[in-house]
Coordinates of C-alpha atoms in Angstrom, one line a residue:
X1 CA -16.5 -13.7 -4.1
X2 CA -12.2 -14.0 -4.3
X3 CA -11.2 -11.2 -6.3
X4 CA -7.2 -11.6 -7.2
X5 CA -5.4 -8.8 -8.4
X6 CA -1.8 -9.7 -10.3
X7 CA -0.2 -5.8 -10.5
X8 CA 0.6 -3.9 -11.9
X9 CA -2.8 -3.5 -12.7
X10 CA -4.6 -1.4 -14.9
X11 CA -6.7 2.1 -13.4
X12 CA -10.2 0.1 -15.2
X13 CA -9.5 -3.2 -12.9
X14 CA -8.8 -0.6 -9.4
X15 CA -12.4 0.8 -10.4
X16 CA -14.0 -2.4 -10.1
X17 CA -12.8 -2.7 -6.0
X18 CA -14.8 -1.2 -3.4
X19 CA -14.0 -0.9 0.6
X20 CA -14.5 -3.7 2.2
X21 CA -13.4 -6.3 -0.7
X22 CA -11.4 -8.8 0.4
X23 CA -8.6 -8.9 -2.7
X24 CA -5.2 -11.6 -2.7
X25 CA -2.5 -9.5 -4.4
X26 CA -0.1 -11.3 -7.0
X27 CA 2.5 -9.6 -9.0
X28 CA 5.1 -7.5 -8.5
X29 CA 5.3 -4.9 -5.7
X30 CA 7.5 -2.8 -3.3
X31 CA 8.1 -1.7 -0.2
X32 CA 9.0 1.9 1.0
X33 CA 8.3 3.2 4.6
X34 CA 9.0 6.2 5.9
X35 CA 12.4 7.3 5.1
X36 CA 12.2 6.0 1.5
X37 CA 9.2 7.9 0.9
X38 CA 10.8 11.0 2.7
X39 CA 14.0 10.5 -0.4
X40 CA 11.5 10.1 -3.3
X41 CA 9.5 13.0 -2.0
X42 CA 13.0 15.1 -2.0
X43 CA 13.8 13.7 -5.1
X44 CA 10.5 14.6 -7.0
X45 CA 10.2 17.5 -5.8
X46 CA 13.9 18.9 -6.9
X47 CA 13.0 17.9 -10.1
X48 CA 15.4 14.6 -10.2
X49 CA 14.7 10.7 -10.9
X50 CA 13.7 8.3 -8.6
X51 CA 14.6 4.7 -8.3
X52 CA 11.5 3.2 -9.3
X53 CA 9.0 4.0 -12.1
X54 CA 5.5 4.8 -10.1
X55 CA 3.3 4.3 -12.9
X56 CA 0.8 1.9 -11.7
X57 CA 3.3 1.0 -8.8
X58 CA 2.2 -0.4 -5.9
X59 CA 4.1 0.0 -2.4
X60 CA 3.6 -1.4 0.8
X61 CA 4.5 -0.1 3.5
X62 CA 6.3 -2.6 5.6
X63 CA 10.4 -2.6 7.0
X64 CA 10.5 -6.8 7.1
X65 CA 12.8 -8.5 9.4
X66 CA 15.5 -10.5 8.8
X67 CA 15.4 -13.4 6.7
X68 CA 15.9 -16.8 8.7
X69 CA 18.2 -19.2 6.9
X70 CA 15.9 -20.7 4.0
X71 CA 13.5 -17.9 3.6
X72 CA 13.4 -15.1 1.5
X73 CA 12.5 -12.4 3.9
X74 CA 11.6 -11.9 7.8
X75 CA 8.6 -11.2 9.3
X76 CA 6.6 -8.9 7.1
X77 CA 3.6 -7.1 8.5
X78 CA 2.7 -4.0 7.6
X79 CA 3.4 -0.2 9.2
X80 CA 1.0 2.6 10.0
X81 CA 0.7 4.1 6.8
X82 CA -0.3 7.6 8.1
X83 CA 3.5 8.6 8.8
X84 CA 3.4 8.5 5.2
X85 CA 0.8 10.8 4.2
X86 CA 2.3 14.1 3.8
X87 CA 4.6 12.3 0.8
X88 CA 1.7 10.3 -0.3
X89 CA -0.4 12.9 -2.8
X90 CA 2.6 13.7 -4.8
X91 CA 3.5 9.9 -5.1
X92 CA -0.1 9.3 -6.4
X93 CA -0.1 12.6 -8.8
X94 CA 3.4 10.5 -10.3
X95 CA 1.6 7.3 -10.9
X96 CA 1.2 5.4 -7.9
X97 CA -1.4 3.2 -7.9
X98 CA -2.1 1.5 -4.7
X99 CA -0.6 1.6 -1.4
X100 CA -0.6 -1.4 1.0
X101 CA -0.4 -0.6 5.3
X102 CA -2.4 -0.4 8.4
X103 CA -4.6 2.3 9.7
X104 CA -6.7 5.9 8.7
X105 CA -5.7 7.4 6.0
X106 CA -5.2 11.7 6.0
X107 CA -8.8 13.5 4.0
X108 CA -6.0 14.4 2.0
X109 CA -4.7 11.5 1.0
X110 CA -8.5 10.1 1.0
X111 CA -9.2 12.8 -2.1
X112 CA -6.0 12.4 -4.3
X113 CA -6.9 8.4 -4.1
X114 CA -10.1 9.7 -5.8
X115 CA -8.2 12.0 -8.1
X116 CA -6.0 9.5 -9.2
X117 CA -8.3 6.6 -9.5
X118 CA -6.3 4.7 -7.1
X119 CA -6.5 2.3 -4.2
X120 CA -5.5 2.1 -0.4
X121 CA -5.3 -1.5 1.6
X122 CA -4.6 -2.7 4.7
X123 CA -3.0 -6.0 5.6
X124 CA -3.4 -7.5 8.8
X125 CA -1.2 -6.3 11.2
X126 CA 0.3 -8.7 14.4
X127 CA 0.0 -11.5 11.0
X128 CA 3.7 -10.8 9.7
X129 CA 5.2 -14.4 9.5
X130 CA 1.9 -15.3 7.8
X131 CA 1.9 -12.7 5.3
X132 CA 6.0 -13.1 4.9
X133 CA 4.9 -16.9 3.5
X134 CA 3.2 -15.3 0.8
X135 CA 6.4 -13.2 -0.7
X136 CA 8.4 -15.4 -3.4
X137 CA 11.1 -13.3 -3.6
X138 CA 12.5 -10.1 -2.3
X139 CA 15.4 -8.0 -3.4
X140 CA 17.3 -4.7 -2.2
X141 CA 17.1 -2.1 -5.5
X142 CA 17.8 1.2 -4.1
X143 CA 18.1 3.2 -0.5
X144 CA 20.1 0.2 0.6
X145 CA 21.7 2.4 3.0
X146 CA 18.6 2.9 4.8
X147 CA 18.7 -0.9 6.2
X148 CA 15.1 -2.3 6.8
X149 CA 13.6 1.0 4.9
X150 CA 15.4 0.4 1.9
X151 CA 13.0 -0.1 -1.3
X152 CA 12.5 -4.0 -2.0
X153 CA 11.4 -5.3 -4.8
X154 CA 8.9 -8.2 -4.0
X155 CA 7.4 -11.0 -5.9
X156 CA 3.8 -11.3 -4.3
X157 CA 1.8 -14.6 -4.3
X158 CA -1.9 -14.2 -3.3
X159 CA -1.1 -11.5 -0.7
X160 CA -4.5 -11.3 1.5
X161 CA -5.4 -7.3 1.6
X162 CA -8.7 -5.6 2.0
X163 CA -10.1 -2.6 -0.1
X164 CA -10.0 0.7 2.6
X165 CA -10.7 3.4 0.4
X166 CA -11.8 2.7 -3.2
X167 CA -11.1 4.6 -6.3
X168 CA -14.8 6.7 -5.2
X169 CA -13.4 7.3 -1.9
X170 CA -15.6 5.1 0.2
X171 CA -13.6 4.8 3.7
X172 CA -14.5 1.3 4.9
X173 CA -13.1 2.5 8.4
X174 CA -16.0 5.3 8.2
X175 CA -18.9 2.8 6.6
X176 CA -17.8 0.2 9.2
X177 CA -18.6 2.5 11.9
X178 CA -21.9 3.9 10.3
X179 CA -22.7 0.3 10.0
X180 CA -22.5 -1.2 13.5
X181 CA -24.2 2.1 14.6
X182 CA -27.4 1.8 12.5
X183 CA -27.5 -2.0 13.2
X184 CA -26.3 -1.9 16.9
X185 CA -27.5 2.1 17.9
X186 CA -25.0 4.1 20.1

């Protein structure tokens, strides 16, 4: 089954994903990657405003290339999303809602998802130029001084993602590997 998501989306449609769905994204989202995340963090927690609203937000984790004459942005695959874990349970406490990148995910990070009733994908990574083909349009709205990690705001069209951890918590990197073992043995 093709599940598309247009975001922001509500908490009652995240509920309905599980790990392993395969989900095309359409909508509105942004990117932050480290350093961004590492300002908002700072920000939040000194009690000022950041420069997005978070509330049902979704931000994916990804420093794009430069555009090539024609296009609206570069290659634009995603990063490993565990450098931004320590900065990630506050972000979901303030509304984020899902969180687009590559990789495992902190236990953490893993149980605020499930607190929060939010959702953690991964895009493929190695398939930037593919994935840059499916961004409409893409423009600098804070941190610009931060060059490639400055927060974009991107127009998404049928983004291809898959469901990691769900709004339960199921891990599809752990079930994955539960699996192969019951099917395949040790």
């Amino acid at each position: 089954m093709e599940t598309v998501l247009h975001v922001p989306a509500a908490r009652e449609e995240l509920a309905e994903l599980r790990a392993g769905d395969y989900v095309y994204i359409s909508g509105t989202i942004y990117t932050a990657r480290d350093a961004a995340h590492k300002r908002m963090y700072e920000s939040l927690t000194q009690g000022e405003e950041i420069p997005i609203s978070l509330d049902g937000t979704f931000l994916y984790y990804l420093g794009p290339t430069p555009a090539r004459e024609g296009q609206v942005i570069g290659s634009a695959g995603p990063t490993t999303s565990s450098r931004m874990d320590k900065y990630t349970p506050l972000l979901l406490r303030k509304g984020l809602a899902g969180m687009i990148g590559k990789g495992k995910r902190s236990e953490e990070v893993r149980r605020t998802i499930v607190e929060q009733r939010a959702v953690y994908f991964a895009a493929v990574g190695g398939a930037g130029a593919l994935l840059s083909q499916c961004i409409k349009a893409s423009e600098v709205i804070a941190y610009e001084d931060l060059g490639t990690e400055a927060i974009r705001k991107l127009t998404v069209e049928r983004l291809p993602v898959i469901v990691i951890i769900d709004s339960n918590g199921n891990n599809l990197y752990e079930s994955a590997v539960q699996d192969y073992l019951e099917k395949y043995g040790e």
